[in-house]
PDB file of C-alpha atoms in Angstrom:
ATOM      1  CA  UNK X1194     -28.710  17.860   6.149  1.00 61.00           C
ATOM      2  CA  UNK X1195     -27.483  18.376   2.607  1.00 70.00           C
ATOM      3  CA  UNK X1196     -23.863  18.636   3.705  1.00 71.00           C
ATOM      4  CA  UNK X1197     -24.034  15.213   5.355  1.00 75.00           C
ATOM      5  CA  UNK X1198     -25.568  13.724   2.197  1.00 78.00           C
ATOM      6  CA  UNK X1199     -22.841  15.270   0.082  1.00 73.00           C
ATOM      7  CA  UNK X1200     -20.209  13.896   2.445  1.00 77.00           C
ATOM      8  CA  UNK X1201     -21.648  10.384   2.183  1.00 81.00           C
ATOM      9  CA  UNK X1202     -21.906  10.636  -1.586  1.00 84.00           C
ATOM     10  CA  UNK X1203     -18.535  12.181  -2.402  1.00 84.00           C
ATOM     11  CA  UNK X1204     -16.094  12.118   0.495  1.00 85.00           C
ATOM     12  CA  UNK X1205     -16.613   8.534   1.676  1.00 88.00           C
ATOM     13  CA  UNK X1206     -16.008   6.815  -1.691  1.00 86.00           C
ATOM     14  CA  UNK X1207     -12.883   8.910  -2.238  1.00 86.00           C
ATOM     15  CA  UNK X1208     -11.609   7.968   1.218  1.00 89.00           C
ATOM     16  CA  UNK X1209     -12.340   4.289   0.578  1.00 92.00           C
ATOM     17  CA  UNK X1210     -10.502   4.453  -2.730  1.00 89.00           C
ATOM     18  CA  UNK X1211      -7.581   6.232  -1.067  1.00 89.00           C
ATOM     19  CA  UNK X1212      -7.429   3.598   1.685  1.00 91.00           C
ATOM     20  CA  UNK X1213      -7.512   0.815  -0.882  1.00 91.00           C
ATOM     21  CA  UNK X1214      -4.786   2.448  -2.969  1.00 90.00           C
ATOM     22  CA  UNK X1215      -2.567   3.129   0.038  1.00 91.00           C
ATOM     23  CA  UNK X1216      -3.050  -0.461   1.233  1.00 89.00           C
ATOM     24  CA  UNK X1217      -2.096  -1.781  -2.184  1.00 90.00           C
ATOM     25  CA  UNK X1218       0.912   0.509  -2.234  1.00 91.00           C
ATOM     26  CA  UNK X1219       2.110  -0.581   1.201  1.00 91.00           C
ATOM     27  CA  UNK X1220       1.604  -4.230   0.206  1.00 89.00           C
ATOM     28  CA  UNK X1221       3.651  -3.704  -2.951  1.00 90.00           C
ATOM     29  CA  UNK X1222       6.343  -1.896  -0.972  1.00 91.00           C
ATOM     30  CA  UNK X1223       6.463  -4.736   1.555  1.00 88.00           C
ATOM     31  CA  UNK X1224       6.763  -7.410  -1.123  1.00 90.00           C
ATOM     32  CA  UNK X1225       9.433  -5.387  -2.910  1.00 91.00           C
ATOM     33  CA  UNK X1226      11.454  -4.892   0.260  1.00 89.00           C
ATOM     34  CA  UNK X1227      11.074  -8.591   1.077  1.00 86.00           C
ATOM     35  CA  UNK X1228      12.327  -9.545  -2.378  1.00 87.00           C
ATOM     36  CA  UNK X1229      15.163  -7.051  -2.065  1.00 84.00           C
ATOM     37  CA  UNK X1230      16.215  -8.443   1.317  1.00 83.00           C
ATOM     38  CA  UNK X1231      16.049 -11.986  -0.080  1.00 81.00           C
ATOM     39  CA  UNK X1232      18.274 -10.939  -2.973  1.00 70.00           C
ATOM     40  CA  UNK X1233      20.665  -9.224  -0.575  1.00 70.00           C
ATOM     41  CA  UNK X1234      20.746 -12.320   1.638  1.00 73.00           C
ATOM     42  CA  UNK X1235      21.482 -14.546  -1.348  1.00 73.00           C
ATOM     43  CA  UNK X1236      24.314 -12.215  -2.388  1.00 68.00           C
ATOM     44  CA  UNK X1237      25.759 -12.348   1.117  1.00 67.00           C
ATOM     45  CA  UNK X1238      25.378 -16.119   1.107  1.00 64.00           C
ATOM     46  CA  UNK X1239      27.172 -16.383  -2.243  1.00 69.00           C
ATOM     47  CA  UNK X1240      29.992 -14.091  -1.177  1.00 62.00           C
ATOM     48  CA  UNK X1241      30.736 -16.069   1.992  1.00 54.00           C
TER      49      UNK X1241
END
C-alpha cells in the first residue's frame, strides 16, 4: 500500500514534469526547424 502512495506522490509529478518539458522541447525544436527551413527557402529564393 505504501509503495503505491509513494509512487503517486513522487513518481507521477516527476513524470508529468518530464512530459511537459519534453513537449516544450519538441515544440521549440519544431518552431526552430520551421524557422530554419523558412530561412533556407528565402535564401534559395534570393539566389534564383
